[in-house]
Amino acid sequence: MTGITPLVFIMLLVIGVPIGLVLCLAAFVYILASGNAVLLDSYPLKLFSSLDNFGLLAIPLFILIGEIMNGAGITTRLVRLASAFIGAVRGGLAYVNLLANMFVASILGSATAQIAMMSQVMAPEMQRAGYDRAFAVGVTAFGGLLGPIIPPSIVFVVYAVLAQVAVRDMLIAGILPGLLMTGLFLGTVALMGLRYNYPRGERLSWGERGRALLRALPMLAIPAVIVGTILAGIASPTESAAIGALVAALIGLFYTRSLKLSDFPAILLRTGLNTALVLFLVAAAGVFSWVLIFGQVPQTAALWIQDVATTPTAFMLLVLVMLLIVGTVIDGIPGLIMVVPILLPIATGIYGIDPLHFGVVVSINLILGLLTPPVGIGLYVAASVTNVSAFRVFRMALPFFLVACIALIVLALVPWFSLALL
Protein backbone atom coordinates (compact mmCIF):
# COMPACT_ATOMS: atom_id res chain seq x y z
CA MET A 1 0.00 0.00 0.00
CA THR A 2 1.12 3.59 -0.52
CA GLY A 3 2.90 5.14 2.45
CA ILE A 4 0.24 7.77 3.16
CA THR A 5 -2.61 5.27 3.63
CA PRO A 6 -1.35 3.69 6.89
CA LEU A 7 -0.62 7.17 8.26
CA VAL A 8 -4.15 8.35 7.49
CA PHE A 9 -5.56 5.15 8.97
CA ILE A 10 -3.65 5.55 12.26
CA MET A 11 -4.38 9.29 12.49
CA LEU A 12 -8.13 8.75 12.05
CA LEU A 13 -8.12 6.04 14.71
CA VAL A 14 -6.20 8.23 17.15
CA ILE A 15 -8.58 11.19 16.81
CA GLY A 16 -11.57 8.91 17.45
CA VAL A 17 -13.21 8.60 14.05
CA PRO A 18 -15.63 5.61 14.03
CA ILE A 19 -13.92 2.51 12.69
CA GLY A 20 -16.37 2.08 9.78
CA LEU A 21 -15.56 5.57 8.48
CA VAL A 22 -11.85 4.93 9.08
CA LEU A 23 -11.96 1.88 6.80
CA CYS A 24 -13.90 3.70 4.06
CA LEU A 25 -11.71 6.82 4.17
CA ALA A 26 -8.46 4.82 4.22
CA ALA A 27 -9.62 2.91 1.13
CA PHE A 28 -10.54 6.18 -0.59
CA VAL A 29 -7.14 7.72 0.23
CA TYR A 30 -5.36 4.66 -1.13
CA ILE A 31 -7.22 4.91 -4.45
CA LEU A 32 -6.33 8.61 -4.80
CA ALA A 33 -2.70 8.10 -3.75
CA SER A 34 -2.23 5.15 -6.12
CA GLY A 35 -3.37 7.24 -9.08
CA ASN A 36 -5.71 4.42 -10.16
CA ALA A 37 -8.80 6.64 -10.40
CA VAL A 38 -10.77 4.00 -12.32
CA LEU A 39 -11.19 2.17 -9.01
CA LEU A 40 -13.46 4.99 -7.83
CA ASP A 41 -16.12 3.72 -10.24
CA SER A 42 -16.14 0.38 -8.43
CA TYR A 43 -16.09 1.87 -4.92
CA PRO A 44 -19.88 2.18 -4.39
CA LEU A 45 -20.46 -1.17 -6.10
CA LYS A 46 -18.05 -2.83 -3.70
CA LEU A 47 -19.83 -1.28 -0.72
CA PHE A 48 -23.11 -2.74 -1.93
CA SER A 49 -21.81 -6.15 -2.97
CA SER A 50 -20.24 -6.66 0.46
CA LEU A 51 -23.77 -6.82 1.90
CA ASP A 52 -25.15 -9.06 -0.84
CA ASN A 53 -25.04 -12.17 1.34
CA PHE A 54 -28.02 -14.15 2.66
CA GLY A 55 -26.17 -15.04 5.89
CA LEU A 56 -26.13 -11.40 6.96
CA LEU A 57 -29.91 -11.49 7.39
CA ALA A 58 -29.29 -13.42 10.61
CA ILE A 59 -27.74 -10.33 12.23
CA PRO A 60 -30.87 -8.13 12.53
CA LEU A 61 -32.85 -11.15 13.68
CA PHE A 62 -30.36 -12.03 16.42
CA ILE A 63 -30.34 -8.39 17.52
CA LEU A 64 -34.16 -8.42 17.52
CA ILE A 65 -34.15 -11.50 19.79
CA GLY A 66 -31.93 -9.66 22.27
CA GLU A 67 -34.15 -6.56 22.25
CA ILE A 68 -37.31 -8.63 22.77
CA MET A 69 -35.63 -10.60 25.55
CA ASN A 70 -34.69 -7.40 27.36
CA GLY A 71 -38.27 -6.20 27.33
CA ALA A 72 -39.87 -9.54 28.20
CA GLY A 73 -38.29 -10.15 31.61
CA ILE A 74 -36.55 -13.27 30.34
CA THR A 75 -33.17 -12.42 31.86
CA THR A 76 -34.55 -12.21 35.41
CA ARG A 77 -36.24 -15.61 35.14
CA LEU A 78 -33.06 -17.24 33.82
CA VAL A 79 -31.14 -15.83 36.79
CA ARG A 80 -33.77 -17.25 39.17
CA LEU A 81 -33.49 -20.66 37.50
CA ALA A 82 -29.71 -20.77 37.91
CA SER A 83 -30.03 -19.53 41.51
CA ALA A 84 -32.56 -22.24 42.40
CA PHE A 85 -30.21 -25.08 41.50
CA ILE A 86 -26.77 -23.82 42.43
CA GLY A 87 -27.24 -20.71 44.58
CA ALA A 88 -26.81 -22.55 47.91
CA VAL A 89 -23.18 -23.69 47.40
CA ARG A 90 -20.25 -21.55 48.51
CA GLY A 91 -19.89 -18.70 46.04
CA GLY A 92 -23.33 -19.65 44.71
CA LEU A 93 -24.20 -16.25 43.24
CA ALA A 94 -20.93 -16.23 41.28
CA TYR A 95 -21.92 -19.59 39.77
CA VAL A 96 -25.39 -18.21 39.11
CA ASN A 97 -23.83 -15.19 37.40
CA LEU A 98 -21.83 -17.38 35.00
CA LEU A 99 -24.66 -19.82 34.29
CA ALA A 100 -27.09 -16.95 33.69
CA ASN A 101 -24.53 -15.42 31.33
CA MET A 102 -24.34 -18.75 29.49
CA PHE A 103 -28.14 -18.88 29.11
CA VAL A 104 -28.30 -15.26 28.01
CA ALA A 105 -25.32 -15.74 25.67
CA SER A 106 -27.25 -18.41 23.80
CA ILE A 107 -29.89 -15.77 23.04
CA LEU A 108 -28.15 -12.39 22.88
CA GLY A 109 -24.91 -13.14 21.01
CA SER A 110 -23.16 -9.80 21.72
CA ALA A 111 -20.42 -9.40 24.33
CA THR A 112 -20.71 -5.65 24.93
CA ALA A 113 -24.52 -5.69 25.18
CA GLN A 114 -24.42 -8.71 27.46
CA ILE A 115 -21.79 -7.16 29.77
CA ALA A 116 -23.81 -3.93 30.07
CA MET A 117 -27.10 -5.71 30.74
CA MET A 118 -25.87 -8.42 33.12
CA SER A 119 -23.68 -5.99 35.09
CA GLN A 120 -26.79 -4.05 36.03
CA VAL A 121 -28.70 -7.24 36.90
CA MET A 122 -26.10 -9.30 38.78
CA ALA A 123 -23.57 -6.91 40.34
CA PRO A 124 -26.06 -5.28 42.78
CA GLU A 125 -27.44 -8.71 43.75
CA MET A 126 -23.97 -10.07 44.51
CA GLN A 127 -23.00 -6.96 46.47
CA ARG A 128 -26.13 -7.23 48.63
CA ALA A 129 -25.19 -10.86 49.33
CA GLY A 130 -21.76 -9.84 50.66
CA TYR A 131 -19.49 -10.12 47.60
CA ASP A 132 -16.93 -7.46 46.74
CA ARG A 133 -18.53 -5.19 44.13
CA ALA A 134 -15.47 -5.16 41.86
CA PHE A 135 -15.36 -8.99 41.92
CA ALA A 136 -19.07 -9.13 41.07
CA VAL A 137 -18.54 -6.81 38.11
CA GLY A 138 -15.45 -8.75 36.99
CA VAL A 139 -17.27 -12.09 37.01
CA THR A 140 -20.09 -10.56 35.00
CA ALA A 141 -17.69 -9.01 32.49
CA PHE A 142 -15.84 -12.26 31.85
CA GLY A 143 -19.15 -14.10 31.69
CA GLY A 144 -19.88 -11.76 28.79
CA LEU A 145 -17.07 -13.48 26.89
CA LEU A 146 -19.51 -16.33 26.33
CA GLY A 147 -21.80 -14.10 24.25
CA PRO A 148 -19.81 -14.20 21.02
CA ILE A 149 -18.97 -17.92 21.40
CA ILE A 150 -22.17 -19.79 22.23
CA PRO A 151 -24.61 -19.70 19.29
CA PRO A 152 -26.20 -17.50 18.13
CA SER A 153 -23.19 -15.25 17.62
CA ILE A 154 -23.13 -12.09 15.55
CA VAL A 155 -19.33 -12.19 15.56
CA PHE A 156 -19.35 -15.70 14.09
CA VAL A 157 -21.88 -14.65 11.42
CA VAL A 158 -19.64 -11.76 10.37
CA TYR A 159 -16.58 -14.03 10.30
CA ALA A 160 -18.47 -16.60 8.20
CA VAL A 161 -19.32 -13.92 5.65
CA LEU A 162 -15.75 -12.59 5.57
CA ALA A 163 -14.24 -16.09 5.30
CA GLN A 164 -16.93 -17.38 2.92
CA VAL A 165 -17.74 -20.40 5.07
CA ALA A 166 -21.18 -21.71 6.03
CA VAL A 167 -22.78 -19.69 8.84
CA ARG A 168 -24.32 -22.91 10.22
CA ASP A 169 -20.91 -24.61 10.49
CA MET A 170 -19.39 -21.56 12.13
CA LEU A 171 -22.11 -21.41 14.79
CA ILE A 172 -21.80 -25.14 15.52
CA ALA A 173 -18.01 -24.78 15.84
CA GLY A 174 -18.55 -22.44 18.80
CA ILE A 175 -20.58 -24.84 20.95
CA LEU A 176 -17.78 -26.91 22.54
CA PRO A 177 -15.43 -23.92 22.99
CA GLY A 178 -18.27 -22.09 24.75
CA LEU A 179 -18.90 -25.02 27.08
CA LEU A 180 -15.15 -25.34 27.74
CA MET A 181 -14.89 -21.68 28.71
CA THR A 182 -17.97 -21.96 30.95
CA GLY A 183 -16.56 -25.04 32.70
CA LEU A 184 -13.18 -23.41 33.32
CA PHE A 185 -14.80 -20.25 34.69
CA LEU A 186 -16.96 -22.33 37.04
CA GLY A 187 -13.84 -24.14 38.24
CA THR A 188 -12.17 -20.78 38.87
CA VAL A 189 -15.14 -19.67 41.01
CA ALA A 190 -14.87 -22.91 43.01
CA LEU A 191 -11.18 -22.33 43.79
CA MET A 192 -11.69 -18.65 44.61
CA GLY A 193 -14.67 -19.57 46.82
CA LEU A 194 -12.40 -21.77 48.93
CA ARG A 195 -9.71 -19.09 49.09
CA TYR A 196 -11.95 -16.12 49.96
CA ASN A 197 -14.76 -17.94 51.80
CA TYR A 198 -17.55 -16.55 49.64
CA PRO A 199 -21.08 -16.60 51.14
CA ARG A 200 -23.68 -19.28 50.51
CA GLY A 201 -27.17 -18.56 49.27
CA GLU A 202 -30.49 -19.92 50.52
CA ARG A 203 -31.02 -23.64 49.88
CA LEU A 204 -34.35 -24.31 48.17
CA SER A 205 -36.41 -27.47 48.36
CA TRP A 206 -36.69 -29.70 45.31
CA GLY A 207 -40.30 -28.59 44.95
CA GLU A 208 -39.21 -24.94 44.76
CA ARG A 209 -36.50 -25.86 42.27
CA GLY A 210 -39.02 -27.69 40.15
CA ARG A 211 -41.33 -24.68 40.11
CA ALA A 212 -38.42 -22.40 39.12
CA LEU A 213 -37.60 -24.79 36.27
CA LEU A 214 -41.20 -24.86 35.08
CA ARG A 215 -41.38 -21.05 35.13
CA ALA A 216 -38.17 -20.81 33.05
CA LEU A 217 -38.87 -23.64 30.58
CA PRO A 218 -40.48 -21.35 27.97
CA MET A 219 -37.37 -19.12 28.09
CA LEU A 220 -35.11 -22.12 27.54
CA ALA A 221 -37.15 -22.86 24.43
CA ILE A 222 -35.54 -19.88 22.69
CA PRO A 223 -31.94 -21.21 22.57
CA ALA A 224 -33.30 -24.76 22.14
CA VAL A 225 -35.20 -23.70 19.02
CA ILE A 226 -32.29 -21.70 17.60
CA VAL A 227 -29.53 -24.24 18.20
CA GLY A 228 -31.76 -27.31 17.73
CA THR A 229 -33.08 -26.32 14.31
CA ILE A 230 -29.55 -25.49 13.13
CA LEU A 231 -28.03 -28.75 14.41
CA ALA A 232 -30.90 -30.83 13.01
CA GLY A 233 -30.59 -29.19 9.61
CA ILE A 234 -34.25 -28.13 9.75
CA ALA A 235 -33.50 -24.43 9.28
CA SER A 236 -30.66 -22.18 8.23
CA PRO A 237 -29.21 -19.81 10.87
CA THR A 238 -31.27 -16.98 9.37
CA GLU A 239 -34.47 -19.03 9.49
CA SER A 240 -33.74 -20.27 13.01
CA ALA A 241 -33.15 -16.67 14.14
CA ALA A 242 -36.55 -15.69 12.71
CA ILE A 243 -38.20 -18.58 14.57
CA GLY A 244 -36.35 -17.61 17.76
CA ALA A 245 -37.55 -14.00 17.47
CA LEU A 246 -41.14 -15.21 17.04
CA VAL A 247 -40.85 -17.51 20.08
CA ALA A 248 -39.35 -14.69 22.19
CA ALA A 249 -42.16 -12.33 21.16
CA LEU A 250 -44.86 -14.88 22.00
CA ILE A 251 -43.29 -15.53 25.40
CA GLY A 252 -43.10 -11.81 26.16
CA LEU A 253 -46.67 -11.15 25.04
CA PHE A 254 -48.51 -14.16 26.43
CA TYR A 255 -46.34 -15.76 29.14
CA THR A 256 -44.38 -13.12 31.03
CA ARG A 257 -46.83 -10.43 29.80
CA SER A 258 -44.03 -7.88 30.11
CA LEU A 259 -44.29 -6.95 26.44
CA LYS A 260 -47.06 -4.99 24.79
CA LEU A 261 -47.73 -4.50 21.11
CA SER A 262 -47.05 -0.80 21.67
CA ASP A 263 -43.46 -1.66 22.68
CA PHE A 264 -42.60 -3.10 19.27
CA PRO A 265 -42.06 0.15 17.32
CA ALA A 266 -39.31 1.16 19.78
CA ILE A 267 -37.86 -2.38 19.74
CA LEU A 268 -37.77 -2.42 15.95
CA LEU A 269 -36.22 1.05 15.83
CA ARG A 270 -33.39 0.02 18.20
CA THR A 271 -32.92 -3.18 16.19
CA GLY A 272 -32.68 -1.20 12.97
CA LEU A 273 -30.16 1.26 14.37
CA ASN A 274 -27.92 -1.47 15.82
CA THR A 275 -28.18 -3.50 12.61
CA ALA A 276 -27.19 -0.48 10.54
CA LEU A 277 -24.05 -0.03 12.64
CA VAL A 278 -22.98 -3.66 12.18
CA LEU A 279 -23.80 -3.85 8.48
CA PHE A 280 -22.03 -0.57 7.75
CA LEU A 281 -18.91 -2.13 9.28
CA VAL A 282 -19.33 -5.17 7.03
CA ALA A 283 -19.70 -2.95 3.95
CA ALA A 284 -16.63 -0.95 4.95
CA ALA A 285 -14.79 -4.24 5.43
CA GLY A 286 -15.51 -5.23 1.86
CA VAL A 287 -13.98 -2.03 0.50
CA PHE A 288 -11.02 -2.18 2.85
CA SER A 289 -10.29 -5.84 2.01
CA TRP A 290 -10.47 -4.97 -1.68
CA VAL A 291 -7.85 -2.26 -1.15
CA LEU A 292 -5.64 -4.58 0.89
CA ILE A 293 -5.55 -7.05 -1.98
CA PHE A 294 -4.63 -4.30 -4.48
CA GLY A 295 -1.92 -3.14 -2.10
CA GLN A 296 -0.57 -6.72 -1.77
CA VAL A 297 -0.71 -6.47 2.02
CA PRO A 298 -1.62 -10.17 2.54
CA GLN A 299 1.34 -11.25 0.41
CA THR A 300 3.74 -8.97 2.29
CA ALA A 301 2.40 -10.13 5.67
CA ALA A 302 2.68 -13.76 4.58
CA LEU A 303 6.37 -13.38 3.79
CA TRP A 304 7.08 -11.77 7.17
CA ILE A 305 5.06 -14.34 9.13
CA GLN A 306 6.73 -17.25 7.32
CA ASP A 307 10.11 -15.91 8.42
CA VAL A 308 8.94 -15.71 12.06
CA ALA A 309 6.67 -18.77 12.34
CA THR A 310 7.89 -21.94 10.63
CA THR A 311 5.15 -24.29 11.90
CA PRO A 312 1.34 -24.08 12.29
CA THR A 313 1.78 -24.14 16.08
CA ALA A 314 4.19 -21.20 16.00
CA PHE A 315 1.82 -19.34 13.66
CA MET A 316 -1.17 -19.82 15.96
CA LEU A 317 0.79 -18.66 19.02
CA LEU A 318 1.99 -15.60 17.10
CA VAL A 319 -1.60 -14.84 16.08
CA LEU A 320 -2.76 -15.09 19.72
CA VAL A 321 -0.28 -12.43 20.81
CA MET A 322 -0.96 -10.14 17.84
CA LEU A 323 -4.74 -10.30 18.15
CA LEU A 324 -4.78 -9.82 21.91
CA ILE A 325 -2.98 -6.52 21.28
CA VAL A 326 -5.36 -5.58 18.46
CA GLY A 327 -8.37 -6.52 20.62
CA THR A 328 -7.35 -4.13 23.40
CA VAL A 329 -7.87 -1.11 21.16
CA ILE A 330 -10.46 -2.26 18.60
CA ASP A 331 -13.84 -3.93 19.21
CA GLY A 332 -14.48 -7.52 18.09
CA ILE A 333 -16.28 -7.05 14.76
CA PRO A 334 -14.07 -4.17 13.50
CA GLY A 335 -11.06 -6.22 14.58
CA LEU A 336 -12.28 -9.18 12.53
CA ILE A 337 -12.84 -6.91 9.57
CA MET A 338 -9.26 -5.69 9.75
CA VAL A 339 -7.37 -8.94 10.36
CA VAL A 340 -9.32 -11.71 8.61
CA PRO A 341 -8.54 -10.59 5.02
CA ILE A 342 -4.85 -10.53 5.94
CA LEU A 343 -4.44 -13.58 8.18
CA LEU A 344 -7.00 -16.07 6.87
CA PRO A 345 -5.31 -16.68 3.48
CA ILE A 346 -2.02 -17.22 5.32
CA ALA A 347 -3.58 -19.62 7.84
CA THR A 348 -5.37 -21.74 5.25
CA GLY A 349 -3.03 -21.46 2.28
CA ILE A 350 0.37 -21.72 3.96
CA TYR A 351 -0.21 -23.52 7.26
CA GLY A 352 -3.22 -25.66 6.30
CA ILE A 353 -5.37 -24.53 9.24
CA ASP A 354 -9.11 -25.16 8.97
CA PRO A 355 -10.96 -21.84 8.46
CA LEU A 356 -13.62 -22.76 11.05
CA HIS A 357 -11.00 -23.58 13.68
CA PHE A 358 -9.17 -20.37 12.84
CA GLY A 359 -12.40 -18.39 13.06
CA VAL A 360 -13.21 -19.66 16.56
CA VAL A 361 -9.72 -18.79 17.82
CA VAL A 362 -9.59 -15.37 16.16
CA SER A 363 -13.06 -14.39 17.39
CA ILE A 364 -12.45 -15.40 21.01
CA ASN A 365 -9.00 -13.80 20.91
CA LEU A 366 -10.38 -10.44 19.81
CA ILE A 367 -13.25 -10.56 22.31
CA LEU A 368 -10.80 -11.30 25.14
CA GLY A 369 -9.10 -8.05 24.14
CA LEU A 370 -12.34 -6.29 25.15
CA LEU A 371 -11.42 -7.11 28.76
CA THR A 372 -7.69 -6.45 28.52
CA PRO A 373 -6.06 -3.17 29.63
CA PRO A 374 -5.08 -0.51 28.66
CA VAL A 375 -8.27 0.09 26.66
CA GLY A 376 -10.52 -2.93 27.25
CA ILE A 377 -13.86 -1.54 26.06
CA GLY A 378 -15.79 -4.27 27.86
CA LEU A 379 -14.07 -3.42 31.14
CA TYR A 380 -15.06 0.22 30.85
CA VAL A 381 -18.65 -0.68 29.90
CA ALA A 382 -18.99 -2.88 33.00
CA ALA A 383 -17.24 -0.32 35.21
CA SER A 384 -19.28 2.64 33.94
CA VAL A 385 -22.70 1.02 34.46
CA THR A 386 -21.76 -0.05 38.01
CA ASN A 387 -19.60 2.94 39.11
CA VAL A 388 -16.50 0.86 39.86
CA SER A 389 -12.89 1.52 38.80
CA ALA A 390 -12.04 -0.43 35.63
CA PHE A 391 -8.54 -1.20 36.98
CA ARG A 392 -10.00 -2.59 40.21
CA VAL A 393 -12.44 -4.74 38.23
CA PHE A 394 -9.59 -6.21 36.18
CA ARG A 395 -7.45 -6.83 39.28
CA MET A 396 -10.26 -8.73 41.02
CA ALA A 397 -11.04 -10.71 37.86
CA LEU A 398 -7.40 -11.48 36.98
CA PRO A 399 -7.84 -15.27 37.62
CA PHE A 400 -10.59 -15.35 34.99
CA PHE A 401 -8.34 -13.53 32.52
CA LEU A 402 -5.54 -16.07 33.07
CA VAL A 403 -7.96 -18.99 32.70
CA ALA A 404 -9.36 -17.46 29.49
CA CYS A 405 -5.80 -17.18 28.11
CA ILE A 406 -5.15 -20.85 28.94
CA ALA A 407 -8.43 -21.86 27.28
CA LEU A 408 -7.52 -19.83 24.22
CA ILE A 409 -4.14 -21.57 23.91
CA VAL A 410 -5.84 -24.97 24.21
CA LEU A 411 -8.39 -24.04 21.54
CA ALA A 412 -5.65 -22.74 19.25
CA LEU A 413 -3.54 -25.89 19.52
CA VAL A 414 -6.34 -28.50 19.66
CA PRO A 415 -8.68 -28.12 16.64
CA TRP A 416 -10.92 -30.95 17.95
CA PHE A 417 -12.89 -28.58 20.17
CA SER A 418 -13.93 -26.49 17.18
CA LEU A 419 -14.47 -29.28 14.66
CA ALA A 420 -15.78 -32.27 16.64
CA LEU A 421 -19.48 -31.51 16.14
CA LEU A 422 -19.23 -30.87 12.39
GROMACS .gro file of C-alpha atoms in nm, residues 120-301:
model
  182
  120GLN     CA    1  -2.679  -0.405   3.603
  121VAL     CA    2  -2.870  -0.724   3.690
  122MET     CA    3  -2.610  -0.930   3.878
  123ALA     CA    4  -2.357  -0.691   4.034
  124PRO     CA    5  -2.606  -0.528   4.278
  125GLU     CA    6  -2.744  -0.871   4.375
  126MET     CA    7  -2.397  -1.007   4.451
  127GLN     CA    8  -2.300  -0.696   4.647
  128ARG     CA    9  -2.613  -0.723   4.863
  129ALA     CA   10  -2.519  -1.086   4.933
  130GLY     CA   11  -2.176  -0.984   5.066
  131TYR     CA   12  -1.949  -1.012   4.760
  132ASP     CA   13  -1.693  -0.746   4.674
  133ARG     CA   14  -1.853  -0.519   4.413
  134ALA     CA   15  -1.547  -0.516   4.186
  135PHE     CA   16  -1.536  -0.899   4.192
  136ALA     CA   17  -1.907  -0.913   4.107
  137VAL     CA   18  -1.854  -0.681   3.811
  138GLY     CA   19  -1.545  -0.875   3.699
  139VAL     CA   20  -1.727  -1.209   3.701
  140THR     CA   21  -2.009  -1.056   3.500
  141ALA     CA   22  -1.769  -0.901   3.249
  142PHE     CA   23  -1.584  -1.226   3.185
  143GLY     CA   24  -1.915  -1.410   3.169
  144GLY     CA   25  -1.988  -1.176   2.879
  145LEU     CA   26  -1.707  -1.348   2.689
  146LEU     CA   27  -1.951  -1.633   2.633
  147GLY     CA   28  -2.180  -1.410   2.425
  148PRO     CA   29  -1.981  -1.420   2.102
  149ILE     CA   30  -1.897  -1.792   2.140
  150ILE     CA   31  -2.217  -1.979   2.223
  151PRO     CA   32  -2.461  -1.970   1.929
  152PRO     CA   33  -2.620  -1.750   1.813
  153SER     CA   34  -2.319  -1.525   1.762
  154ILE     CA   35  -2.313  -1.209   1.555
  155VAL     CA   36  -1.933  -1.219   1.556
  156PHE     CA   37  -1.935  -1.570   1.409
  157VAL     CA   38  -2.188  -1.465   1.142
  158VAL     CA   39  -1.964  -1.176   1.037
  159TYR     CA   40  -1.658  -1.403   1.030
  160ALA     CA   41  -1.847  -1.660   0.820
  161VAL     CA   42  -1.932  -1.392   0.565
  162LEU     CA   43  -1.575  -1.259   0.557
  163ALA     CA   44  -1.424  -1.609   0.530
  164GLN     CA   45  -1.693  -1.738   0.292
  165VAL     CA   46  -1.774  -2.040   0.507
  166ALA     CA   47  -2.118  -2.171   0.603
  167VAL     CA   48  -2.278  -1.969   0.884
  168ARG     CA   49  -2.432  -2.291   1.022
  169ASP     CA   50  -2.091  -2.461   1.049
  170MET     CA   51  -1.939  -2.156   1.213
  171LEU     CA   52  -2.211  -2.141   1.479
  172ILE     CA   53  -2.180  -2.514   1.552
  173ALA     CA   54  -1.801  -2.478   1.584
  174GLY     CA   55  -1.855  -2.244   1.880
  175ILE     CA   56  -2.058  -2.484   2.095
  176LEU     CA   57  -1.778  -2.691   2.254
  177PRO     CA   58  -1.543  -2.392   2.299
  178GLY     CA   59  -1.827  -2.209   2.475
  179LEU     CA   60  -1.890  -2.502   2.708
  180LEU     CA   61  -1.515  -2.534   2.774
  181MET     CA   62  -1.489  -2.168   2.871
  182THR     CA   63  -1.797  -2.196   3.095
  183GLY     CA   64  -1.656  -2.504   3.270
  184LEU     CA   65  -1.318  -2.341   3.332
  185PHE     CA   66  -1.480  -2.025   3.469
  186LEU     CA   67  -1.696  -2.233   3.704
  187GLY     CA   68  -1.384  -2.414   3.824
  188THR     CA   69  -1.217  -2.078   3.887
  189VAL     CA   70  -1.514  -1.967   4.101
  190ALA     CA   71  -1.487  -2.291   4.301
  191LEU     CA   72  -1.118  -2.233   4.379
  192MET     CA   73  -1.169  -1.865   4.461
  193GLY     CA   74  -1.467  -1.957   4.682
  194LEU     CA   75  -1.240  -2.177   4.893
  195ARG     CA   76  -0.971  -1.909   4.909
  196TYR     CA   77  -1.195  -1.612   4.996
  197ASN     CA   78  -1.476  -1.794   5.180
  198TYR     CA   79  -1.755  -1.655   4.964
  199PRO     CA   80  -2.108  -1.660   5.114
  200ARG     CA   81  -2.368  -1.928   5.051
  201GLY     CA   82  -2.717  -1.856   4.927
  202GLU     CA   83  -3.049  -1.992   5.052
  203ARG     CA   84  -3.102  -2.364   4.988
  204LEU     CA   85  -3.435  -2.431   4.817
  205SER     CA   86  -3.641  -2.747   4.836
  206TRP     CA   87  -3.669  -2.970   4.531
  207GLY     CA   88  -4.030  -2.859   4.495
  208GLU     CA   89  -3.921  -2.494   4.476
  209ARG     CA   90  -3.650  -2.586   4.227
  210GLY     CA   91  -3.902  -2.769   4.015
  211ARG     CA   92  -4.133  -2.468   4.011
  212ALA     CA   93  -3.842  -2.240   3.912
  213LEU     CA   94  -3.760  -2.479   3.627
  214LEU     CA   95  -4.120  -2.486   3.508
  215ARG     CA   96  -4.138  -2.105   3.513
  216ALA     CA   97  -3.817  -2.081   3.305
  217LEU     CA   98  -3.887  -2.364   3.058
  218PRO     CA   99  -4.048  -2.135   2.797
  219MET     CA  100  -3.737  -1.912   2.809
  220LEU     CA  101  -3.511  -2.212   2.754
  221ALA     CA  102  -3.715  -2.286   2.443
  222ILE     CA  103  -3.554  -1.988   2.269
  223PRO     CA  104  -3.194  -2.121   2.257
  224ALA     CA  105  -3.330  -2.476   2.214
  225VAL     CA  106  -3.520  -2.370   1.902
  226ILE     CA  107  -3.229  -2.170   1.760
  227VAL     CA  108  -2.953  -2.424   1.820
  228GLY     CA  109  -3.176  -2.731   1.773
  229THR     CA  110  -3.308  -2.632   1.431
  230ILE     CA  111  -2.955  -2.549   1.313
  231LEU     CA  112  -2.803  -2.875   1.441
  232ALA     CA  113  -3.090  -3.083   1.301
  233GLY     CA  114  -3.059  -2.919   0.961
  234ILE     CA  115  -3.425  -2.813   0.975
  235ALA     CA  116  -3.350  -2.443   0.928
  236SER     CA  117  -3.066  -2.218   0.823
  237PRO     CA  118  -2.921  -1.981   1.087
  238THR     CA  119  -3.127  -1.698   0.937
  239GLU     CA  120  -3.447  -1.903   0.949
  240SER     CA  121  -3.374  -2.027   1.301
  241ALA     CA  122  -3.315  -1.667   1.414
  242ALA     CA  123  -3.655  -1.569   1.271
  243ILE     CA  124  -3.820  -1.858   1.457
  244GLY     CA  125  -3.635  -1.761   1.776
  245ALA     CA  126  -3.755  -1.400   1.747
  246LEU     CA  127  -4.114  -1.521   1.704
  247VAL     CA  128  -4.085  -1.751   2.008
  248ALA     CA  129  -3.935  -1.469   2.219
  249ALA     CA  130  -4.216  -1.233   2.116
  250LEU     CA  131  -4.486  -1.488   2.200
  251ILE     CA  132  -4.329  -1.553   2.540
  252GLY     CA  133  -4.310  -1.181   2.616
  253LEU     CA  134  -4.667  -1.115   2.504
  254PHE     CA  135  -4.851  -1.416   2.643
  255TYR     CA  136  -4.634  -1.576   2.914
  256THR     CA  137  -4.438  -1.312   3.103
  257ARG     CA  138  -4.683  -1.043   2.980
  258SER     CA  139  -4.403  -0.788   3.011
  259LEU     CA  140  -4.429  -0.695   2.644
  260LYS     CA  141  -4.706  -0.499   2.479
  261LEU     CA  142  -4.773  -0.450   2.111
  262SER     CA  143  -4.705  -0.080   2.167
  263ASP     CA  144  -4.346  -0.166   2.268
  264PHE     CA  145  -4.260  -0.310   1.927
  265PRO     CA  146  -4.206   0.015   1.732
  266ALA     CA  147  -3.931   0.116   1.978
  267ILE     CA  148  -3.786  -0.238   1.974
  268LEU     CA  149  -3.777  -0.242   1.595
  269LEU     CA  150  -3.622   0.105   1.583
  270ARG     CA  151  -3.339   0.002   1.820
  271THR     CA  152  -3.292  -0.318   1.619
  272GLY     CA  153  -3.268  -0.120   1.297
  273LEU     CA  154  -3.016   0.126   1.437
  274ASN     CA  155  -2.792  -0.147   1.582
  275THR     CA  156  -2.818  -0.350   1.261
  276ALA     CA  157  -2.719  -0.048   1.054
  277LEU     CA  158  -2.405  -0.003   1.264
  278VAL     CA  159  -2.298  -0.366   1.218
  279LEU     CA  160  -2.380  -0.385   0.848
  280PHE     CA  161  -2.203  -0.057   0.775
  281LEU     CA  162  -1.891  -0.213   0.928
  282VAL     CA  163  -1.933  -0.517   0.703
  283ALA     CA  164  -1.970  -0.295   0.395
  284ALA     CA  165  -1.663  -0.095   0.495
  285ALA     CA  166  -1.479  -0.424   0.543
  286GLY     CA  167  -1.551  -0.523   0.186
  287VAL     CA  168  -1.398  -0.203   0.050
  288PHE     CA  169  -1.102  -0.218   0.285
  289SER     CA  170  -1.029  -0.584   0.201
  290TRP     CA  171  -1.047  -0.497  -0.168
  291VAL     CA  172  -0.785  -0.226  -0.115
  292LEU     CA  173  -0.564  -0.458   0.089
  293ILE     CA  174  -0.555  -0.705  -0.198
  294PHE     CA  175  -0.463  -0.430  -0.448
  295GLY     CA  176  -0.192  -0.314  -0.210
  296GLN     CA  177  -0.057  -0.672  -0.177
  297VAL     CA  178  -0.071  -0.647   0.202
  298PRO     CA  179  -0.162  -1.017   0.254
  299GLN     CA  180   0.134  -1.125   0.041
  300THR     CA  181   0.374  -0.897   0.229
  301ALA     CA  182   0.240  -1.013   0.567
   0.00000   0.00000   0.00000
